[in-house]
Short mmCIF file of N, CA and C in Angstrom, two decimals:
data_model
loop_
_atom_site.label_atom_id
_atom_site.label_comp_id
_atom_site.label_asym_id
_atom_site.label_seq_id
_atom_site.Cartn_x
_atom_site.Cartn_y
_atom_site.Cartn_z
N ASN A 1 -0.21 -11.43 44.74
CA ASN A 1 -0.53 -11.54 46.16
C ASN A 1 0.66 -12.07 46.96
N LEU A 2 1.47 -12.89 46.35
CA LEU A 2 2.66 -13.39 47.02
C LEU A 2 3.59 -12.24 47.38
N ILE A 3 3.71 -11.26 46.48
CA ILE A 3 4.58 -10.11 46.73
C ILE A 3 4.16 -9.39 48.00
N ALA A 4 2.87 -9.25 48.23
CA ALA A 4 2.37 -8.53 49.40
C ALA A 4 2.79 -9.17 50.71
N THR A 5 3.12 -10.47 50.70
CA THR A 5 3.50 -11.15 51.94
C THR A 5 4.98 -11.05 52.25
N LEU A 6 5.78 -10.60 51.29
CA LEU A 6 7.22 -10.51 51.49
C LEU A 6 7.59 -9.28 52.30
N PRO A 7 8.64 -9.39 53.15
CA PRO A 7 9.12 -8.19 53.84
C PRO A 7 9.63 -7.18 52.82
N GLY A 8 9.34 -5.94 53.03
CA GLY A 8 9.79 -4.90 52.10
C GLY A 8 9.08 -4.98 50.76
N ALA A 9 7.86 -5.49 50.77
CA ALA A 9 7.11 -5.73 49.53
C ALA A 9 6.95 -4.48 48.69
N ALA A 10 6.87 -3.34 49.31
CA ALA A 10 6.63 -2.10 48.57
C ALA A 10 7.83 -1.71 47.71
N TYR A 11 9.00 -2.26 48.01
CA TYR A 11 10.18 -1.83 47.27
C TYR A 11 10.26 -2.41 45.87
N LEU A 12 9.64 -3.54 45.63
CA LEU A 12 9.64 -4.09 44.28
C LEU A 12 8.86 -3.18 43.32
N PRO A 13 7.61 -2.81 43.64
CA PRO A 13 6.92 -1.88 42.72
C PRO A 13 7.57 -0.49 42.70
N THR A 14 8.22 -0.10 43.78
CA THR A 14 8.91 1.19 43.80
C THR A 14 10.09 1.15 42.83
N TYR A 15 10.84 0.08 42.87
CA TYR A 15 11.96 -0.10 41.94
C TYR A 15 11.44 -0.12 40.51
N LEU A 16 10.38 -0.89 40.28
CA LEU A 16 9.77 -0.97 38.96
C LEU A 16 9.32 0.41 38.48
N ALA A 17 8.74 1.19 39.38
CA ALA A 17 8.30 2.54 39.02
C ALA A 17 9.48 3.38 38.56
N GLY A 18 10.60 3.27 39.25
CA GLY A 18 11.79 4.02 38.86
C GLY A 18 12.28 3.63 37.47
N VAL A 19 12.27 2.34 37.19
CA VAL A 19 12.70 1.86 35.88
C VAL A 19 11.74 2.35 34.80
N LEU A 20 10.45 2.24 35.07
CA LEU A 20 9.46 2.68 34.09
C LEU A 20 9.54 4.19 33.85
N ASP A 21 9.73 4.94 34.91
CA ASP A 21 9.86 6.38 34.78
C ASP A 21 11.07 6.74 33.93
N ALA A 22 12.19 6.09 34.20
CA ALA A 22 13.42 6.36 33.43
C ALA A 22 13.23 6.02 31.95
N ALA A 23 12.35 5.07 31.68
CA ALA A 23 12.08 4.67 30.29
C ALA A 23 11.00 5.56 29.64
N GLY A 24 10.55 6.58 30.38
CA GLY A 24 9.54 7.48 29.83
C GLY A 24 8.13 6.93 29.89
N ARG A 25 7.92 5.93 30.69
CA ARG A 25 6.60 5.29 30.79
C ARG A 25 5.93 5.71 32.10
N GLN A 26 5.62 7.02 32.18
CA GLN A 26 5.11 7.60 33.42
C GLN A 26 3.77 7.00 33.87
N ASP A 27 2.87 6.71 32.95
CA ASP A 27 1.58 6.14 33.34
C ASP A 27 1.76 4.82 34.08
N GLU A 28 2.63 3.99 33.56
CA GLU A 28 2.90 2.71 34.21
C GLU A 28 3.67 2.91 35.52
N ALA A 29 4.55 3.90 35.54
CA ALA A 29 5.29 4.20 36.78
C ALA A 29 4.31 4.65 37.86
N LEU A 30 3.34 5.47 37.50
CA LEU A 30 2.34 5.91 38.46
C LEU A 30 1.56 4.72 39.02
N GLN A 31 1.20 3.78 38.16
CA GLN A 31 0.48 2.59 38.62
C GLN A 31 1.35 1.77 39.58
N ALA A 32 2.62 1.66 39.28
CA ALA A 32 3.52 0.92 40.17
C ALA A 32 3.64 1.61 41.52
N PHE A 33 3.73 2.94 41.51
CA PHE A 33 3.79 3.67 42.78
C PHE A 33 2.49 3.52 43.57
N GLU A 34 1.37 3.54 42.88
CA GLU A 34 0.08 3.36 43.58
C GLU A 34 0.04 2.00 44.26
N ARG A 35 0.58 1.00 43.59
CA ARG A 35 0.64 -0.35 44.18
C ARG A 35 1.57 -0.33 45.40
N ALA A 36 2.70 0.34 45.28
CA ALA A 36 3.65 0.40 46.40
C ALA A 36 3.02 1.09 47.60
N VAL A 37 2.31 2.18 47.37
CA VAL A 37 1.66 2.89 48.48
C VAL A 37 0.58 2.02 49.11
N ALA A 38 -0.14 1.26 48.28
CA ALA A 38 -1.17 0.36 48.82
C ALA A 38 -0.53 -0.72 49.70
N LEU A 39 0.65 -1.19 49.32
CA LEU A 39 1.34 -2.22 50.09
C LEU A 39 1.93 -1.68 51.39
N ALA A 40 2.37 -0.43 51.35
CA ALA A 40 3.05 0.15 52.52
C ALA A 40 2.68 1.62 52.67
N PRO A 41 1.46 1.89 53.12
CA PRO A 41 1.00 3.27 53.18
C PRO A 41 1.79 4.16 54.15
N GLN A 42 2.50 3.57 55.09
CA GLN A 42 3.27 4.36 56.06
C GLN A 42 4.73 4.53 55.65
N ASP A 43 5.12 3.99 54.51
CA ASP A 43 6.51 4.04 54.08
C ASP A 43 6.82 5.41 53.48
N HIS A 44 7.62 6.18 54.18
CA HIS A 44 7.93 7.55 53.75
C HIS A 44 8.78 7.59 52.49
N VAL A 45 9.67 6.64 52.32
CA VAL A 45 10.53 6.62 51.14
C VAL A 45 9.68 6.45 49.88
N VAL A 46 8.75 5.51 49.93
CA VAL A 46 7.87 5.27 48.78
C VAL A 46 7.07 6.53 48.47
N ARG A 47 6.48 7.13 49.49
CA ARG A 47 5.65 8.32 49.28
C ARG A 47 6.48 9.50 48.75
N LYS A 48 7.72 9.65 49.24
CA LYS A 48 8.57 10.74 48.75
C LYS A 48 8.89 10.57 47.27
N LYS A 49 9.23 9.36 46.89
CA LYS A 49 9.55 9.11 45.48
C LYS A 49 8.31 9.30 44.61
N TYR A 50 7.17 8.82 45.07
CA TYR A 50 5.92 8.98 44.34
C TYR A 50 5.58 10.47 44.22
N GLY A 51 5.67 11.17 45.33
CA GLY A 51 5.38 12.61 45.32
C GLY A 51 6.31 13.38 44.40
N ALA A 52 7.58 12.99 44.38
CA ALA A 52 8.54 13.67 43.50
C ALA A 52 8.17 13.47 42.04
N LEU A 53 7.76 12.25 41.69
CA LEU A 53 7.33 12.00 40.31
C LEU A 53 6.09 12.82 39.98
N LEU A 54 5.13 12.82 40.87
CA LEU A 54 3.90 13.59 40.64
C LEU A 54 4.19 15.07 40.46
N ARG A 55 5.10 15.59 41.27
CA ARG A 55 5.46 17.01 41.15
C ARG A 55 6.15 17.27 39.82
N ARG A 56 7.03 16.36 39.42
CA ARG A 56 7.79 16.53 38.19
C ARG A 56 6.89 16.49 36.96
N ILE A 57 5.83 15.69 37.00
CA ILE A 57 4.93 15.61 35.84
C ILE A 57 3.76 16.59 35.98
N GLU A 58 3.97 17.58 36.82
CA GLU A 58 3.05 18.71 36.98
C GLU A 58 1.68 18.30 37.51
N ARG A 59 1.73 17.49 38.56
CA ARG A 59 0.53 17.15 39.31
C ARG A 59 0.77 17.53 40.77
N PRO A 60 0.94 18.84 41.03
CA PRO A 60 1.34 19.27 42.38
C PRO A 60 0.32 18.96 43.46
N ALA A 61 -0.98 19.00 43.15
CA ALA A 61 -1.98 18.70 44.17
C ALA A 61 -1.88 17.24 44.61
N ASP A 62 -1.66 16.34 43.65
CA ASP A 62 -1.50 14.93 43.99
C ASP A 62 -0.19 14.69 44.75
N ALA A 63 0.85 15.41 44.36
CA ALA A 63 2.12 15.30 45.07
C ALA A 63 1.95 15.74 46.51
N LEU A 64 1.22 16.82 46.70
CA LEU A 64 1.00 17.36 48.05
C LEU A 64 0.32 16.33 48.95
N VAL A 65 -0.59 15.54 48.40
CA VAL A 65 -1.25 14.48 49.17
C VAL A 65 -0.20 13.52 49.73
N GLN A 66 0.78 13.15 48.90
CA GLN A 66 1.82 12.21 49.35
C GLN A 66 2.68 12.84 50.45
N PHE A 67 3.10 14.08 50.24
CA PHE A 67 3.97 14.73 51.23
C PHE A 67 3.21 15.01 52.53
N ASP A 68 1.93 15.37 52.41
CA ASP A 68 1.13 15.60 53.63
C ASP A 68 0.94 14.32 54.42
N ALA A 69 0.82 13.18 53.73
CA ALA A 69 0.70 11.90 54.43
C ALA A 69 1.95 11.62 55.26
N ILE A 70 3.09 11.97 54.73
CA ILE A 70 4.35 11.82 55.48
C ILE A 70 4.34 12.76 56.69
N LEU A 71 3.97 14.00 56.45
CA LEU A 71 4.02 15.01 57.51
C LEU A 71 3.03 14.75 58.64
N GLN A 72 1.97 13.99 58.36
CA GLN A 72 1.04 13.61 59.43
C GLN A 72 1.74 12.75 60.47
N HIS A 73 2.68 11.92 60.03
CA HIS A 73 3.38 11.00 60.93
C HIS A 73 4.75 11.52 61.35
N ALA A 74 5.32 12.37 60.52
CA ALA A 74 6.66 12.90 60.79
C ALA A 74 6.67 14.39 60.45
N PRO A 75 6.08 15.22 61.31
CA PRO A 75 5.92 16.65 60.98
C PRO A 75 7.23 17.42 60.82
N ASP A 76 8.34 16.84 61.24
CA ASP A 76 9.63 17.51 61.13
C ASP A 76 10.50 16.94 60.00
N ASP A 77 9.92 16.19 59.11
CA ASP A 77 10.67 15.62 57.99
C ASP A 77 11.01 16.75 57.02
N THR A 78 12.27 17.17 57.02
CA THR A 78 12.66 18.34 56.22
C THR A 78 12.52 18.09 54.72
N GLY A 79 12.75 16.86 54.29
CA GLY A 79 12.57 16.55 52.87
C GLY A 79 11.12 16.71 52.44
N ALA A 80 10.20 16.18 53.23
CA ALA A 80 8.78 16.30 52.91
C ALA A 80 8.32 17.75 53.03
N LEU A 81 8.84 18.47 54.00
CA LEU A 81 8.49 19.89 54.14
C LEU A 81 8.93 20.68 52.91
N THR A 82 10.15 20.43 52.46
CA THR A 82 10.69 21.16 51.31
C THR A 82 9.96 20.78 50.02
N GLN A 83 9.75 19.48 49.81
CA GLN A 83 9.06 19.05 48.60
C GLN A 83 7.61 19.52 48.58
N SER A 84 6.96 19.50 49.74
CA SER A 84 5.57 19.98 49.78
C SER A 84 5.52 21.49 49.54
N ALA A 85 6.55 22.20 49.97
CA ALA A 85 6.61 23.64 49.71
C ALA A 85 6.70 23.91 48.21
N LEU A 86 7.47 23.10 47.50
CA LEU A 86 7.55 23.25 46.04
C LEU A 86 6.18 23.02 45.40
N ALA A 87 5.47 22.00 45.86
CA ALA A 87 4.14 21.72 45.32
C ALA A 87 3.18 22.88 45.64
N LEU A 88 3.24 23.38 46.86
CA LEU A 88 2.38 24.50 47.24
C LEU A 88 2.68 25.74 46.40
N ALA A 89 3.94 26.00 46.17
CA ALA A 89 4.32 27.16 45.35
C ALA A 89 3.78 27.02 43.94
N THR A 90 3.85 25.82 43.39
CA THR A 90 3.33 25.58 42.05
C THR A 90 1.83 25.86 42.02
N LEU A 91 1.16 25.59 43.13
CA LEU A 91 -0.28 25.85 43.23
C LEU A 91 -0.58 27.31 43.57
N GLY A 92 0.47 28.13 43.69
CA GLY A 92 0.30 29.54 43.98
C GLY A 92 0.08 29.85 45.45
N GLN A 93 0.31 28.88 46.31
CA GLN A 93 0.12 29.05 47.75
C GLN A 93 1.46 29.40 48.41
N PHE A 94 1.93 30.60 48.10
CA PHE A 94 3.27 31.01 48.52
C PHE A 94 3.43 31.12 50.03
N ALA A 95 2.42 31.65 50.71
CA ALA A 95 2.53 31.80 52.17
C ALA A 95 2.64 30.43 52.85
N ALA A 96 1.84 29.48 52.42
CA ALA A 96 1.90 28.13 52.99
C ALA A 96 3.24 27.48 52.67
N ALA A 97 3.73 27.70 51.46
CA ALA A 97 5.03 27.15 51.07
C ALA A 97 6.13 27.72 51.96
N GLU A 98 6.10 29.03 52.15
CA GLU A 98 7.12 29.66 52.99
C GLU A 98 7.04 29.16 54.43
N GLN A 99 5.84 28.94 54.93
CA GLN A 99 5.68 28.42 56.29
C GLN A 99 6.37 27.07 56.44
N ARG A 100 6.20 26.21 55.45
CA ARG A 100 6.82 24.88 55.52
C ARG A 100 8.34 24.97 55.44
N LEU A 101 8.83 25.88 54.62
CA LEU A 101 10.27 26.04 54.50
C LEU A 101 10.87 26.59 55.79
N GLN A 102 10.18 27.55 56.40
CA GLN A 102 10.66 28.09 57.68
C GLN A 102 10.66 27.00 58.76
N HIS A 103 9.65 26.14 58.72
CA HIS A 103 9.60 25.02 59.66
C HIS A 103 10.80 24.10 59.43
N ALA A 104 11.08 23.80 58.17
CA ALA A 104 12.24 22.95 57.85
C ALA A 104 13.52 23.56 58.40
N LEU A 105 13.65 24.88 58.28
CA LEU A 105 14.85 25.55 58.77
C LEU A 105 14.90 25.62 60.30
N GLN A 106 13.74 25.62 60.94
CA GLN A 106 13.73 25.54 62.41
C GLN A 106 14.23 24.17 62.86
N VAL A 107 13.83 23.14 62.13
CA VAL A 107 14.26 21.77 62.45
C VAL A 107 15.74 21.60 62.15
N GLU A 108 16.17 22.09 60.99
CA GLU A 108 17.56 21.94 60.54
C GLU A 108 18.01 23.26 59.90
N PRO A 109 18.64 24.13 60.71
CA PRO A 109 19.04 25.45 60.19
C PRO A 109 20.03 25.40 59.02
N ARG A 110 20.69 24.27 58.83
CA ARG A 110 21.66 24.14 57.74
C ARG A 110 21.07 23.43 56.52
N GLU A 111 19.74 23.41 56.42
CA GLU A 111 19.04 22.73 55.32
C GLU A 111 19.14 23.57 54.06
N THR A 112 20.16 23.27 53.26
CA THR A 112 20.45 24.09 52.08
C THR A 112 19.36 24.01 51.02
N THR A 113 18.70 22.88 50.92
CA THR A 113 17.63 22.78 49.92
C THR A 113 16.48 23.71 50.28
N ALA A 114 16.15 23.81 51.55
CA ALA A 114 15.08 24.73 51.98
C ALA A 114 15.48 26.17 51.68
N LEU A 115 16.75 26.51 51.92
CA LEU A 115 17.22 27.86 51.60
C LEU A 115 17.12 28.13 50.10
N ARG A 116 17.51 27.15 49.30
CA ARG A 116 17.42 27.33 47.85
C ARG A 116 15.97 27.51 47.41
N VAL A 117 15.07 26.71 47.97
CA VAL A 117 13.66 26.82 47.58
C VAL A 117 13.08 28.16 48.02
N LEU A 118 13.51 28.67 49.17
CA LEU A 118 13.10 30.03 49.55
C LEU A 118 13.58 31.03 48.50
N GLY A 119 14.80 30.83 48.01
CA GLY A 119 15.31 31.68 46.93
C GLY A 119 14.45 31.57 45.68
N LEU A 120 14.06 30.35 45.33
CA LEU A 120 13.21 30.15 44.16
C LEU A 120 11.86 30.84 44.33
N LEU A 121 11.31 30.75 45.55
CA LEU A 121 10.03 31.44 45.82
C LEU A 121 10.18 32.94 45.64
N ARG A 122 11.24 33.49 46.22
CA ARG A 122 11.46 34.94 46.10
C ARG A 122 11.65 35.33 44.63
N GLU A 123 12.34 34.49 43.90
CA GLU A 123 12.55 34.77 42.48
C GLU A 123 11.22 34.76 41.73
N GLN A 124 10.36 33.79 42.03
CA GLN A 124 9.03 33.74 41.40
C GLN A 124 8.23 35.00 41.71
N GLN A 125 8.44 35.54 42.89
CA GLN A 125 7.72 36.74 43.32
C GLN A 125 8.44 38.01 42.87
N ASN A 126 9.50 37.84 42.07
CA ASN A 126 10.31 38.96 41.56
C ASN A 126 10.96 39.76 42.68
N ARG A 127 11.27 39.11 43.77
CA ARG A 127 11.99 39.72 44.89
C ARG A 127 13.43 39.22 44.80
N LEU A 128 14.12 39.76 43.80
CA LEU A 128 15.41 39.20 43.39
C LEU A 128 16.52 39.38 44.41
N THR A 129 16.56 40.49 45.10
CA THR A 129 17.61 40.70 46.11
C THR A 129 17.48 39.68 47.22
N GLU A 130 16.25 39.42 47.66
CA GLU A 130 16.02 38.42 48.70
C GLU A 130 16.38 37.02 48.18
N ALA A 131 16.02 36.74 46.93
CA ALA A 131 16.37 35.45 46.32
C ALA A 131 17.87 35.25 46.35
N LEU A 132 18.59 36.27 45.94
CA LEU A 132 20.06 36.20 45.92
C LEU A 132 20.61 35.94 47.32
N ASP A 133 20.03 36.58 48.33
CA ASP A 133 20.47 36.36 49.71
C ASP A 133 20.29 34.89 50.13
N TYR A 134 19.14 34.31 49.80
CA TYR A 134 18.91 32.91 50.16
C TYR A 134 19.88 31.98 49.43
N TYR A 135 20.11 32.25 48.15
CA TYR A 135 21.05 31.42 47.40
C TYR A 135 22.45 31.52 48.01
N ASN A 136 22.85 32.73 48.38
CA ASN A 136 24.17 32.91 48.98
C ASN A 136 24.28 32.21 50.33
N GLN A 137 23.20 32.23 51.11
CA GLN A 137 23.21 31.52 52.40
C GLN A 137 23.41 30.02 52.18
N ALA A 138 22.70 29.47 51.22
CA ALA A 138 22.82 28.04 50.93
C ALA A 138 24.24 27.71 50.46
N LEU A 139 24.78 28.56 49.60
CA LEU A 139 26.13 28.31 49.07
C LEU A 139 27.21 28.49 50.13
N ALA A 140 26.96 29.35 51.11
CA ALA A 140 27.92 29.50 52.20
C ALA A 140 28.02 28.20 53.01
N LEU A 141 26.89 27.49 53.11
CA LEU A 141 26.86 26.22 53.83
C LEU A 141 27.37 25.06 52.97
N ASP A 142 27.10 25.14 51.67
CA ASP A 142 27.49 24.07 50.75
C ASP A 142 27.96 24.69 49.44
N PRO A 143 29.25 25.04 49.37
CA PRO A 143 29.78 25.68 48.16
C PRO A 143 29.68 24.82 46.90
N GLY A 144 29.47 23.53 47.05
CA GLY A 144 29.37 22.64 45.90
C GLY A 144 27.95 22.41 45.41
N PHE A 145 27.00 23.16 45.92
CA PHE A 145 25.59 23.01 45.56
C PHE A 145 25.37 23.63 44.18
N ARG A 146 25.61 22.84 43.15
CA ARG A 146 25.66 23.32 41.77
C ARG A 146 24.35 23.98 41.31
N GLU A 147 23.20 23.36 41.58
CA GLU A 147 21.93 23.94 41.14
C GLU A 147 21.73 25.32 41.76
N CYS A 148 22.11 25.45 43.01
CA CYS A 148 21.96 26.72 43.71
C CYS A 148 22.92 27.76 43.13
N GLU A 149 24.09 27.32 42.78
CA GLU A 149 25.07 28.22 42.16
C GLU A 149 24.53 28.77 40.84
N LEU A 150 23.90 27.91 40.05
CA LEU A 150 23.29 28.36 38.79
C LEU A 150 22.16 29.34 39.04
N ASP A 151 21.36 29.06 40.07
CA ASP A 151 20.26 29.98 40.44
C ASP A 151 20.82 31.34 40.85
N ARG A 152 21.86 31.30 41.69
CA ARG A 152 22.48 32.55 42.15
C ARG A 152 23.02 33.36 40.97
N ASP A 153 23.72 32.69 40.08
CA ASP A 153 24.31 33.38 38.94
C ASP A 153 23.23 33.99 38.03
N ARG A 154 22.13 33.27 37.85
CA ARG A 154 21.04 33.78 37.02
C ARG A 154 20.44 35.04 37.63
N VAL A 155 20.20 35.02 38.94
CA VAL A 155 19.62 36.18 39.61
C VAL A 155 20.61 37.34 39.65
N ALA A 156 21.87 37.03 39.90
CA ALA A 156 22.89 38.09 39.91
C ALA A 156 22.95 38.77 38.55
N GLN A 157 22.84 38.00 37.49
CA GLN A 157 22.84 38.58 36.15
C GLN A 157 21.62 39.47 35.94
N LYS A 158 20.47 39.03 36.40
CA LYS A 158 19.26 39.84 36.29
C LYS A 158 19.41 41.16 37.04
N LEU A 159 20.12 41.11 38.15
CA LEU A 159 20.34 42.31 38.96
C LEU A 159 21.52 43.14 38.47
N GLY A 160 22.22 42.64 37.47
CA GLY A 160 23.36 43.37 36.92
C GLY A 160 24.60 43.31 37.78
N ARG A 161 24.75 42.23 38.53
CA ARG A 161 25.93 42.08 39.42
C ARG A 161 26.91 41.10 38.87
#
């Protein structure tokens, strides 16, 4: 209870969650994140980190709850828009995912992560030429975007280029 009275109280369980996650103790990390969200329900950083963990451990619906909570207060948060699009895509909701990514690009046209995720969506839909176009757009903006470069090379190989 003393922790709850300290300024920035949510960051202690958030830090603990990161340590536990790195140690492979996801159940305990989830509990720490739940405590952090309870301490600071409006803290976007906590919710983003929690949502990212939930998405990574294949709980996209739960991750979406975290990202949607952010978007209720900050509808133009490109990070939350992009991460929620990944969760939606995992749930098979491609149109909703694309809508969020397009919104992110309206807010920030140079948002390379949104462009990459659009490429990933197109790749999942076997629309490889479009995927390659999105990857190339992202790389034109950020030539050092290594993950996107790997995605582009994989799709180019599939297309025989």
